[in-house]
Short mmCIF file of C-alpha atoms in Angstrom, two decimals:
data_model
loop_
_atom_site.label_atom_id
_atom_site.label_comp_id
_atom_site.label_asym_id
_atom_site.label_seq_id
_atom_site.Cartn_x
_atom_site.Cartn_y
_atom_site.Cartn_z
CA MET A 2 135.16 41.64 -11.08
CA LYS A 3 137.08 38.88 -9.29
CA SER A 4 137.66 39.45 -5.59
CA SER A 5 139.14 37.35 -2.83
CA TYR A 6 137.05 35.98 0.02
CA TRP A 7 138.66 38.30 2.55
CA ALA A 8 138.31 41.38 0.33
CA ILE A 9 134.56 40.76 0.04
CA ILE A 10 134.18 40.06 3.75
CA SER A 11 136.24 43.11 4.73
CA ALA A 12 134.19 45.46 2.53
CA LEU A 13 130.86 44.11 3.79
CA PHE A 14 132.14 44.09 7.38
CA LEU A 15 133.03 47.78 7.09
CA ALA A 16 129.59 48.55 5.66
CA GLU A 17 127.94 46.74 8.58
CA ILE A 18 130.01 48.74 11.07
CA ALA A 19 129.10 52.02 9.34
CA ALA A 20 125.39 51.15 9.30
CA THR A 21 125.21 50.13 12.97
CA PHE A 22 127.55 52.92 14.14
CA GLU A 23 125.04 55.60 13.25
CA SER A 24 122.29 53.61 14.94
CA ALA A 25 124.19 53.45 18.23
CA MET A 26 126.08 56.75 18.26
CA LEU A 27 123.03 58.80 19.22
CA TYR A 28 122.40 56.82 22.41
CA ALA A 29 125.65 58.19 23.82
CA ALA A 30 124.73 61.69 22.65
CA LEU A 31 121.10 61.82 23.83
CA PRO A 32 121.74 63.92 26.98
CA THR A 33 123.59 66.49 24.85
CA LEU A 34 120.89 66.48 22.17
CA ILE A 35 118.16 66.89 24.79
CA ARG A 36 119.88 70.05 25.96
CA GLU A 37 120.38 71.19 22.37
CA PHE A 38 116.78 70.72 21.21
CA GLY A 39 114.96 71.40 24.46
CA ASP A 40 113.29 68.20 25.65
CA PRO A 41 113.59 64.37 25.62
CA ILE A 42 110.65 63.80 23.27
CA THR A 43 112.04 66.08 20.55
CA ALA A 44 115.55 64.62 20.78
CA GLY A 45 114.12 61.11 20.97
CA TRP A 46 112.65 61.54 17.50
CA LEU A 47 116.21 61.45 16.12
CA VAL A 48 116.37 57.85 17.33
CA THR A 49 112.78 56.96 16.49
CA MET A 50 112.93 58.29 12.91
CA HIS A 51 116.03 56.24 12.16
CA MET A 52 114.35 53.13 13.59
CA LEU A 53 111.12 53.62 11.64
CA ILE A 54 112.81 54.18 8.28
CA GLY A 55 115.27 51.35 8.88
CA ALA A 56 112.51 48.87 9.68
CA ALA A 57 110.43 49.89 6.68
CA ALA A 58 113.43 49.79 4.34
CA GLY A 59 114.53 46.30 5.31
CA VAL A 60 111.98 44.32 3.29
CA LEU A 61 111.55 46.82 0.43
CA VAL A 62 115.23 47.46 -0.29
CA GLY A 63 116.17 43.84 0.34
CA ARG A 64 113.74 42.74 -2.37
CA MET A 65 114.87 45.52 -4.72
CA GLY A 66 118.40 44.18 -4.32
CA ASP A 67 117.16 40.73 -5.33
CA ILE A 68 115.62 42.23 -8.48
CA TYR A 69 118.02 44.99 -9.53
CA GLY A 70 121.32 43.79 -8.10
CA ARG A 71 122.47 43.76 -4.47
CA LYS A 72 125.76 45.58 -4.98
CA ARG A 73 124.01 48.36 -6.90
CA MET A 74 121.38 48.83 -4.19
CA THR A 75 124.02 48.72 -1.44
CA LEU A 76 125.98 51.52 -3.11
CA TRP A 77 122.82 53.63 -3.49
CA MET A 78 121.85 53.14 0.15
CA LEU A 79 125.34 54.18 1.29
CA VAL A 80 125.22 57.29 -0.91
CA ILE A 81 121.81 58.35 0.41
CA ALA A 82 122.82 57.68 4.03
CA THR A 83 126.01 59.72 3.53
CA ILE A 84 123.96 62.64 2.21
CA GLY A 85 121.76 62.34 5.29
CA SER A 86 124.78 62.41 7.61
CA LEU A 87 126.17 65.52 5.90
CA MET A 88 122.77 67.22 6.18
CA SER A 89 122.65 66.55 9.91
CA ALA A 90 126.27 67.66 10.37
CA ALA A 91 125.79 70.99 8.60
CA THR A 92 122.97 72.56 10.60
CA ASP A 93 121.41 73.25 13.99
CA ASN A 94 117.91 73.23 12.52
CA PHE A 95 116.02 70.31 14.06
CA GLY A 96 113.87 69.68 10.98
CA VAL A 97 116.91 69.31 8.74
CA VAL A 98 118.71 67.11 11.27
CA LEU A 99 115.61 64.90 11.50
CA ALA A 100 115.35 64.67 7.70
CA GLY A 101 119.01 63.67 7.62
CA ARG A 102 118.34 60.95 10.19
CA ALA A 103 115.51 59.63 8.00
CA LEU A 104 117.92 59.27 5.07
CA GLN A 105 120.49 57.64 7.34
CA GLY A 106 117.90 55.02 8.28
CA LEU A 107 118.16 53.57 4.78
CA SER A 108 121.63 52.29 5.67
CA VAL A 109 119.96 49.62 7.83
CA ALA A 110 119.03 47.88 4.56
CA VAL A 111 122.74 47.20 4.02
CA ILE A 112 122.44 44.21 6.39
CA PRO A 113 120.02 42.06 4.30
CA LEU A 114 121.78 43.21 1.12
CA SER A 115 125.16 42.10 2.52
CA ILE A 116 123.91 38.63 3.34
CA GLY A 117 122.47 38.37 -0.16
CA ILE A 118 125.85 39.39 -1.62
CA ILE A 119 127.59 36.74 0.47
CA ARG A 120 125.25 34.11 -0.88
CA GLU A 121 125.87 35.05 -4.52
CA ALA A 122 129.61 35.80 -4.29
CA ILE A 123 131.05 33.19 -1.91
CA ALA A 124 131.39 29.42 -2.18
CA LYS A 125 128.48 27.61 -0.58
CA GLU A 126 130.59 25.83 2.04
CA ARG A 127 131.98 29.15 3.33
CA ILE A 128 128.64 30.95 3.63
CA PRO A 129 127.74 30.04 7.27
CA VAL A 130 131.00 31.43 8.71
CA ALA A 131 130.78 34.52 6.47
CA VAL A 132 127.24 35.21 7.69
CA GLY A 133 128.52 34.86 11.25
CA LEU A 134 131.18 37.48 10.54
CA MET A 135 128.51 39.87 9.26
CA THR A 136 126.59 39.46 12.51
CA THR A 137 129.77 40.27 14.39
CA GLY A 138 130.18 43.42 12.30
CA SER A 139 126.89 44.72 13.64
CA GLY A 140 128.07 44.20 17.21
CA VAL A 141 131.36 45.94 16.52
CA GLY A 142 129.48 48.89 15.03
CA VAL A 143 127.32 49.20 18.15
CA ALA A 144 130.39 49.09 20.42
CA ILE A 145 132.20 51.73 18.37
CA GLY A 146 129.06 53.86 18.26
CA LEU A 147 128.63 53.82 22.05
CA VAL A 148 132.29 54.40 22.94
CA LEU A 149 133.33 56.74 20.12
CA GLY A 150 130.01 58.56 20.31
CA GLY A 151 130.62 59.24 24.00
CA LEU A 152 134.15 60.50 23.35
CA ILE A 153 132.92 62.81 20.58
CA VAL A 154 130.16 64.45 22.59
CA ASP A 155 132.46 64.81 25.62
CA ASN A 156 135.25 66.50 23.66
CA LEU A 157 133.79 67.91 20.43
CA ASN A 158 130.61 69.45 19.07
CA TRP A 159 127.78 66.93 18.52
CA HIS A 160 127.88 67.68 14.77
CA TRP A 161 131.08 65.62 14.61
CA LEU A 162 129.01 62.49 15.23
CA PHE A 163 127.52 62.91 11.77
CA VAL A 164 130.86 63.86 10.23
CA VAL A 165 132.41 60.60 11.48
CA SER A 166 129.34 58.69 10.29
CA ALA A 167 129.66 60.23 6.81
CA ILE A 168 133.36 59.28 6.68
CA LEU A 169 132.61 55.66 7.63
CA LEU A 170 129.81 55.45 5.07
CA GLY A 171 132.05 56.95 2.38
CA LEU A 172 134.86 54.50 3.11
CA SER A 173 132.32 51.67 2.96
CA TRP A 174 131.13 52.87 -0.45
CA VAL A 175 134.70 52.79 -1.80
CA ALA A 176 135.34 49.32 -0.37
CA ILE A 177 132.08 47.89 -1.78
CA LYS A 178 132.68 49.56 -5.15
CA PHE A 179 136.14 48.10 -5.69
CA TRP A 180 136.26 44.91 -3.61
CA VAL A 181 132.83 43.35 -4.04
CA PRO A 182 131.80 41.71 -7.32
CA GLY A 183 128.47 42.80 -8.72
CA LYS A 184 125.87 40.53 -10.24
CA PRO A 185 122.67 41.53 -12.00
CA GLY A 186 119.49 40.88 -10.13
CA ILE A 187 116.92 38.28 -11.06
CA ALA A 188 114.09 40.11 -12.79
CA PRO A 189 110.56 38.83 -12.09
CA LYS A 190 108.66 37.24 -14.94
CA GLU A 191 105.75 39.62 -14.50
CA PRO A 192 105.75 43.44 -14.11
CA VAL A 193 106.54 44.61 -10.59
CA ASP A 194 103.45 45.54 -8.55
CA TRP A 195 104.82 48.66 -6.89
CA VAL A 196 101.65 49.21 -4.87
CA GLU A 197 102.15 45.85 -3.21
CA GLY A 198 105.88 46.51 -2.90
CA LEU A 199 105.48 49.85 -1.16
CA LEU A 200 102.54 48.98 1.12
CA PRO A 201 104.64 47.37 3.90
CA ALA A 202 106.56 50.62 4.51
CA PRO A 203 103.66 52.74 5.85
CA GLY A 204 102.16 49.70 7.59
CA ILE A 205 105.36 48.86 9.47
CA MET A 206 106.05 52.53 10.28
CA ALA A 207 102.54 53.08 11.66
CA MET A 208 102.72 50.02 13.92
CA LEU A 209 106.19 50.85 15.21
CA TYR A 210 105.23 54.48 15.71
CA GLY A 211 102.28 53.44 17.85
CA VAL A 212 104.48 51.19 19.98
CA SER A 213 107.14 53.90 20.36
CA GLN A 214 104.52 56.46 21.45
CA SER A 215 103.20 54.15 24.17
CA LYS A 216 106.04 55.17 26.48
CA ALA A 217 105.06 58.84 26.39
CA LEU A 218 101.27 58.51 26.06
CA GLY A 219 100.59 55.22 27.82
CA TRP A 220 98.97 52.07 26.44
CA SER A 221 95.48 53.36 27.21
CA ASP A 222 95.80 56.28 24.81
CA PRO A 223 93.52 55.99 21.73
CA TRP A 224 96.22 57.47 19.49
CA VAL A 225 98.59 54.61 20.32
CA TRP A 226 96.07 51.90 19.47
CA GLY A 227 94.71 53.88 16.51
CA THR A 228 98.09 54.03 14.76
CA ILE A 229 98.81 50.39 15.56
CA ALA A 230 95.40 49.39 14.17
CA ALA A 231 95.89 51.51 11.05
CA GLY A 232 99.24 49.87 10.44
CA ALA A 233 97.74 46.42 11.01
CA LEU A 234 94.97 47.12 8.49
CA ILE A 235 97.50 48.23 5.88
CA MET A 236 99.54 45.08 6.49
CA ALA A 237 96.43 42.90 6.26
CA TYR A 238 95.51 44.43 2.89
CA TRP A 239 99.10 44.02 1.73
CA ALA A 240 99.12 40.35 2.81
CA ARG A 241 95.87 39.71 0.93
CA ARG A 242 97.23 41.37 -2.21
CA SER A 243 100.55 39.53 -1.95
CA LEU A 244 99.00 36.09 -1.47
CA ARG A 245 96.71 36.59 -4.48
CA ALA A 246 99.58 37.54 -6.81
CA SER A 247 101.11 34.84 -8.98
CA GLU A 248 104.54 36.44 -8.51
CA PRO A 249 104.34 38.84 -5.56
CA PHE A 250 106.92 41.52 -4.81
CA VAL A 251 107.33 40.00 -1.34
CA ASP A 252 106.39 36.34 -1.24
CA LEU A 253 104.58 35.71 2.04
CA ARG A 254 104.41 32.03 1.14
CA LEU A 255 108.02 31.84 2.30
CA LEU A 256 106.73 32.33 5.84
CA GLY A 257 104.87 29.05 5.45
CA SER A 258 108.17 27.21 5.41
CA ARG A 259 108.73 25.61 8.80
CA ASN A 260 112.26 26.91 9.30
CA VAL A 261 111.42 30.46 8.17
CA ALA A 262 108.38 30.60 10.45
CA LEU A 263 110.39 29.25 13.39
CA ALA A 264 113.20 31.73 12.67
CA ASN A 265 110.71 34.59 12.97
CA LEU A 266 109.27 33.17 16.20
CA LEU A 267 112.80 32.85 17.58
CA THR A 268 113.46 36.45 16.59
CA VAL A 269 110.39 37.60 18.52
CA CYS A 270 111.64 35.84 21.67
CA LEU A 271 115.16 37.23 21.28
CA GLY A 272 114.13 40.75 20.31
CA ALA A 273 111.79 41.06 23.29
CA GLY A 274 114.18 39.18 25.56
CA THR A 275 117.93 38.67 25.56
CA MET A 276 118.62 41.44 23.01
CA GLN A 277 117.51 43.93 25.71
CA VAL A 278 120.80 43.24 27.51
CA VAL A 279 122.14 46.79 27.05
CA LEU A 280 118.95 48.37 28.39
CA VAL A 281 118.76 46.15 31.47
CA PHE A 282 122.42 46.17 32.48
CA SER A 283 122.97 49.83 31.67
CA THR A 284 120.14 50.58 34.09
CA TYR A 285 121.52 48.12 36.64
CA THR A 286 125.12 49.34 36.61
CA GLN A 287 124.03 52.99 36.97
CA SER A 288 121.51 52.29 39.74
CA PRO A 289 122.67 53.71 43.13
CA THR A 290 124.31 51.24 45.49
CA TRP A 291 121.90 52.13 48.33
CA THR A 292 119.12 50.38 46.37
CA MET A 293 121.04 47.08 46.86
CA ALA A 294 120.58 46.51 43.10
CA GLY A 295 123.29 48.38 41.25
CA LEU A 296 126.87 49.60 41.15
CA GLY A 297 126.32 53.36 41.06
CA LEU A 298 128.53 53.81 38.00
CA GLY A 299 128.54 56.80 35.67
CA ALA A 300 127.25 56.51 32.10
CA THR A 301 130.74 56.40 30.54
CA VAL A 302 131.99 53.60 32.79
CA ALA A 303 128.71 51.71 32.33
CA GLY A 304 129.23 51.89 28.56
CA LEU A 305 132.82 50.70 28.85
CA ALA A 306 131.64 47.75 30.95
CA LYS A 307 129.91 46.42 27.83
CA LEU A 308 133.04 46.73 25.69
CA PRO A 309 134.75 43.43 26.74
CA SER A 310 131.64 41.47 25.81
CA ASN A 311 131.54 43.19 22.40
CA ILE A 312 135.18 42.27 21.81
CA LEU A 313 134.61 38.67 22.88
CA SER A 314 131.50 38.43 20.69
CA PHE A 315 133.73 39.16 17.70
CA PHE A 316 134.53 35.45 17.79
CA ALA A 317 130.95 34.30 18.43
CA GLY A 318 129.67 35.03 14.92
CA PRO A 319 132.27 32.93 13.05
CA LEU A 320 131.93 30.21 15.70
CA SER A 321 128.18 30.17 15.10
CA GLY A 322 128.78 29.72 11.38
CA TRP A 323 131.19 26.86 12.01
CA LEU A 324 128.74 25.18 14.38
CA THR A 325 125.97 25.51 11.78
CA LYS A 326 128.18 24.06 9.07
CA THR A 327 129.32 21.20 11.31
CA PHE A 328 126.29 20.32 13.45
CA GLY A 329 123.34 22.05 11.77
CA ASP A 330 120.91 24.83 12.65
CA ARG A 331 119.16 23.21 15.58
CA SER A 332 122.28 22.45 17.63
CA THR A 333 123.71 25.91 17.04
CA VAL A 334 120.55 27.71 18.13
CA VAL A 335 120.23 25.54 21.25
CA ALA A 336 123.88 26.21 22.19
CA GLY A 337 123.37 29.96 21.91
CA ILE A 338 120.16 29.83 23.92
CA LEU A 339 121.76 27.81 26.72
CA LEU A 340 124.55 30.37 27.07
CA ALA A 341 122.15 33.31 27.11
CA VAL A 342 119.77 31.66 29.59
CA VAL A 343 122.62 30.76 31.97
CA GLY A 344 123.85 34.36 31.84
CA TRP A 345 120.43 35.78 32.71
CA ILE A 346 119.86 33.27 35.51
CA VAL A 347 123.21 34.16 37.08
CA GLY A 348 122.23 37.82 36.65
CA THR A 349 119.27 37.29 39.00
CA THR A 350 121.81 36.93 41.84
CA LEU A 351 122.40 40.71 41.37
CA PRO A 352 126.23 40.74 41.39
CA SER A 353 127.86 43.62 43.21
CA THR A 354 131.22 43.86 41.41
CA LEU A 355 132.16 45.25 38.00
CA VAL A 356 134.13 42.10 37.15
CA ALA A 357 131.08 39.90 37.76
CA ILE A 358 128.95 42.19 35.58
CA ILE A 359 131.51 42.02 32.74
CA VAL A 360 131.56 38.20 32.95
CA ILE A 361 127.76 37.95 32.87
CA LEU A 362 127.54 40.43 29.98
CA SER A 363 130.14 38.41 28.08
CA VAL A 364 128.23 35.14 28.51
CA ILE A 365 124.89 36.68 27.51
CA SER A 366 126.32 38.60 24.54
CA PHE A 367 128.32 35.62 23.29
CA GLY A 368 125.22 33.43 23.30
CA THR A 369 123.06 36.15 21.74
CA THR A 370 125.55 36.72 18.91
CA ILE A 371 125.62 32.97 18.21
CA LEU A 372 121.82 33.07 18.03
CA ASN A 373 121.65 36.06 15.68
CA ALA A 374 124.10 34.49 13.24
CA ALA A 375 122.32 31.13 13.46
CA ILE A 376 118.94 32.69 12.63
CA TYR A 377 120.38 34.34 9.51
CA ASN A 378 121.89 31.00 8.50
CA VAL A 379 118.52 29.28 9.00
CA ILE A 380 117.04 31.72 6.46
CA VAL A 381 119.94 31.38 4.01
CA GLY A 382 119.70 27.61 4.24
CA THR A 383 115.96 27.60 3.53
CA VAL A 384 114.88 30.24 1.00
CA PRO A 385 115.84 30.41 -2.69
CA GLU A 386 118.72 32.76 -3.51
CA ALA A 387 116.44 35.08 -5.49
CA ARG A 388 114.41 35.77 -2.33
CA THR A 389 117.26 36.17 0.19
CA GLY A 390 116.95 39.94 0.61
CA GLU A 391 113.25 40.00 1.41
CA ALA A 392 113.52 37.06 3.81
CA ILE A 393 116.37 38.65 5.79
CA GLY A 394 114.53 41.97 5.65
CA THR A 395 111.48 40.31 7.21
CA ILE A 396 113.66 39.08 10.08
CA ALA A 397 114.92 42.64 10.60
CA VAL A 398 111.34 43.97 10.78
CA THR A 399 110.31 41.23 13.21
CA ARG A 400 113.29 42.01 15.42
CA GLY A 401 112.56 45.74 15.36
CA MET A 402 108.94 45.29 16.41
CA ALA A 403 109.80 42.73 19.09
CA SER A 404 112.56 44.95 20.48
CA ALA A 405 110.26 47.97 20.66
CA ILE A 406 107.58 46.01 22.49
CA GLY A 407 110.15 44.26 24.69
CA ALA A 408 111.58 47.57 25.86
CA GLN A 409 108.11 48.67 27.00
CA VAL A 410 107.51 45.37 28.82
CA ILE A 411 110.84 45.65 30.62
CA ALA A 412 110.02 49.21 31.70
CA VAL A 413 106.81 47.90 33.24
CA LEU A 414 108.58 44.98 34.97
CA LEU A 415 111.25 47.25 36.45
CA ALA A 416 108.50 49.53 37.74
CA THR A 417 106.62 46.72 39.50
CA ALA A 418 108.83 47.09 42.58
CA THR A 419 110.56 50.43 43.18
CA LEU A 420 112.31 52.47 45.84
CA THR A 421 112.05 56.24 46.29
CA ASP A 422 115.23 58.30 45.93
CA PRO A 423 115.35 60.41 49.14
CA ILE A 424 116.99 63.32 47.29
CA SER A 425 115.19 63.57 43.95
CA GLY A 426 112.04 61.64 44.80
CA ALA A 427 112.50 59.50 41.66
CA GLN A 428 111.25 55.93 41.62
CA LEU A 429 114.16 53.51 41.10
CA PRO A 430 113.98 49.74 40.45
CA SER A 431 114.37 47.61 43.56
CA PRO A 432 116.20 44.24 43.74
CA GLN A 433 112.87 42.50 43.25
CA GLY A 434 112.20 44.50 40.06
CA PHE A 435 115.56 43.55 38.55
CA ARG A 436 115.19 39.88 39.52
CA LEU A 437 111.72 39.73 37.98
CA THR A 438 112.97 41.37 34.77
CA MET A 439 115.97 39.06 34.38
CA ALA A 440 113.90 35.96 35.16
CA TRP A 441 111.34 37.07 32.54
CA ILE A 442 114.07 37.44 29.91
CA ALA A 443 115.59 34.06 30.84
CA GLY A 444 112.18 32.42 30.46
CA LEU A 445 111.42 34.13 27.16
CA THR A 446 114.81 33.05 25.78
CA ALA A 447 114.20 29.49 26.97
CA ILE A 448 110.88 29.48 25.06
CA GLY A 449 112.96 30.24 21.98
CA GLY A 450 114.83 27.02 22.74
CA LEU A 451 111.57 25.10 22.51
CA PHE A 452 110.95 26.56 19.05
CA ALA A 453 114.49 25.57 18.06
CA LEU A 454 113.73 21.92 18.74
CA PHE A 455 111.35 21.92 15.76
CA LEU A 456 113.94 23.21 13.27
CA SER A 457 114.86 20.84 10.47
CA VAL A 458 117.89 18.79 11.46
CA HIS A 459 119.70 18.97 8.13
CA ARG A 460 120.54 22.24 6.44
CA LYS A 461 119.59 22.43 2.79
CA THR A 462 120.24 25.48 0.66
CA MET A 463 117.68 25.58 -2.12
CA SER A 464 118.74 26.77 -5.51
CA ASP A 465 116.25 28.69 -7.59
CA THR A 466 115.79 25.60 -9.75
CA GLU A 467 114.90 23.51 -6.71
CA ALA A 468 112.67 26.20 -5.31
CA ALA A 469 110.58 26.73 -8.46
CA PRO A 470 108.61 23.46 -8.23
CA ARG A 471 107.89 24.14 -4.57
CA GLU A 472 106.67 27.67 -5.30
CA GLN A 473 104.50 26.36 -8.13
CA ALA A 474 103.07 23.66 -5.90
CA ALA A 475 102.34 26.19 -3.18
CA SER A 476 100.56 28.50 -5.62
CA GLU A 477 98.52 25.65 -7.02
CA ALA A 478 97.54 24.59 -3.50
#
């Protein structure tokens, strides 16, 4: 199949929107779902299950795409996620809805698969900008999920969330099927070790589950640390098995590459820091004005306040790709970090107008989008094509874990200085709590800038032929 550049980009862009839409749509619907299913913990599992499956699927499905064909795996993930959406749309039974959300979580794997497709289907010189566009697609999906999700739950039954999700996923399947060329995967020389291939899934899920339960149970609870430790032990055994294999399912030796290791460290800083922008500013904009740290807005207006920054960030992804192509990885990452840090520092002044909030959100989100696209391009410019899916999947897992931990840290920071609501008695963040939180995020993002200084100056995309001697040398060492 021969497809134009824009046909391929459009199809993948739509798939990214569909995948991230169903991640974000439930945030707008959580109050409704809490009323539907009885309590916050039960409804929260609809978010948690999607996150757990998505994180576990990233590495596994990304690598399967490398082996069996990325277009084929993308189509299968979209089919399974569509089935999950229809399951959730068709019932009020919580167990069935939760099972549907688990299947929907597999759509998260579309992101590493899409970047792999870009690398195999698009001319090398156009890859950085195309990767930037894919990053933008994720942001657009989140914006649509928050806004459209709110409109749906305000005006229709919550089941329509899953109907709309199924429609988007179905349209994505059609676009990928007919607009994206398919290439066979690169089969390994030795039989696939499925034990090694599947081990990361329960390990990642156990660790993320422990972190997610810390909010409800507290960090001192033995169950929290027990599940984290169990997941860590599984991952340690998996790492040992992978490193001993001559041709592992997931090649951990890739993490020994300087740029790949630095990309993962950057992702930790961003996931725990500047990518918490929605959490922090949603809390800030809805905080009562009497606290002297908030605008007292409703949830719908607070969500709309983020929309201009999402629209502006549409241009940040392609710009990031152009900067990478023109100036290299290091300069692009530093530019994104400077923007994000400036935004957070200005945020510590605790602006009191909606316009000021929108401007700050736009600066932070623009810089963060540049960073996300740049990190993907660092990976694409470093690893062999045959290992693209697993490397991008690893970044997704790193980001998921860092974001989960970062959310807990921010909750603690906001709680360090609180004021008591005279009506409800609730403890609300004080100006000091918000300033401390924003300063922490600015500092964490700046640390990412220090890591960026050690990135290789010149981008170099390794072909499989170039990579083979390096892999052989690494195994011999």
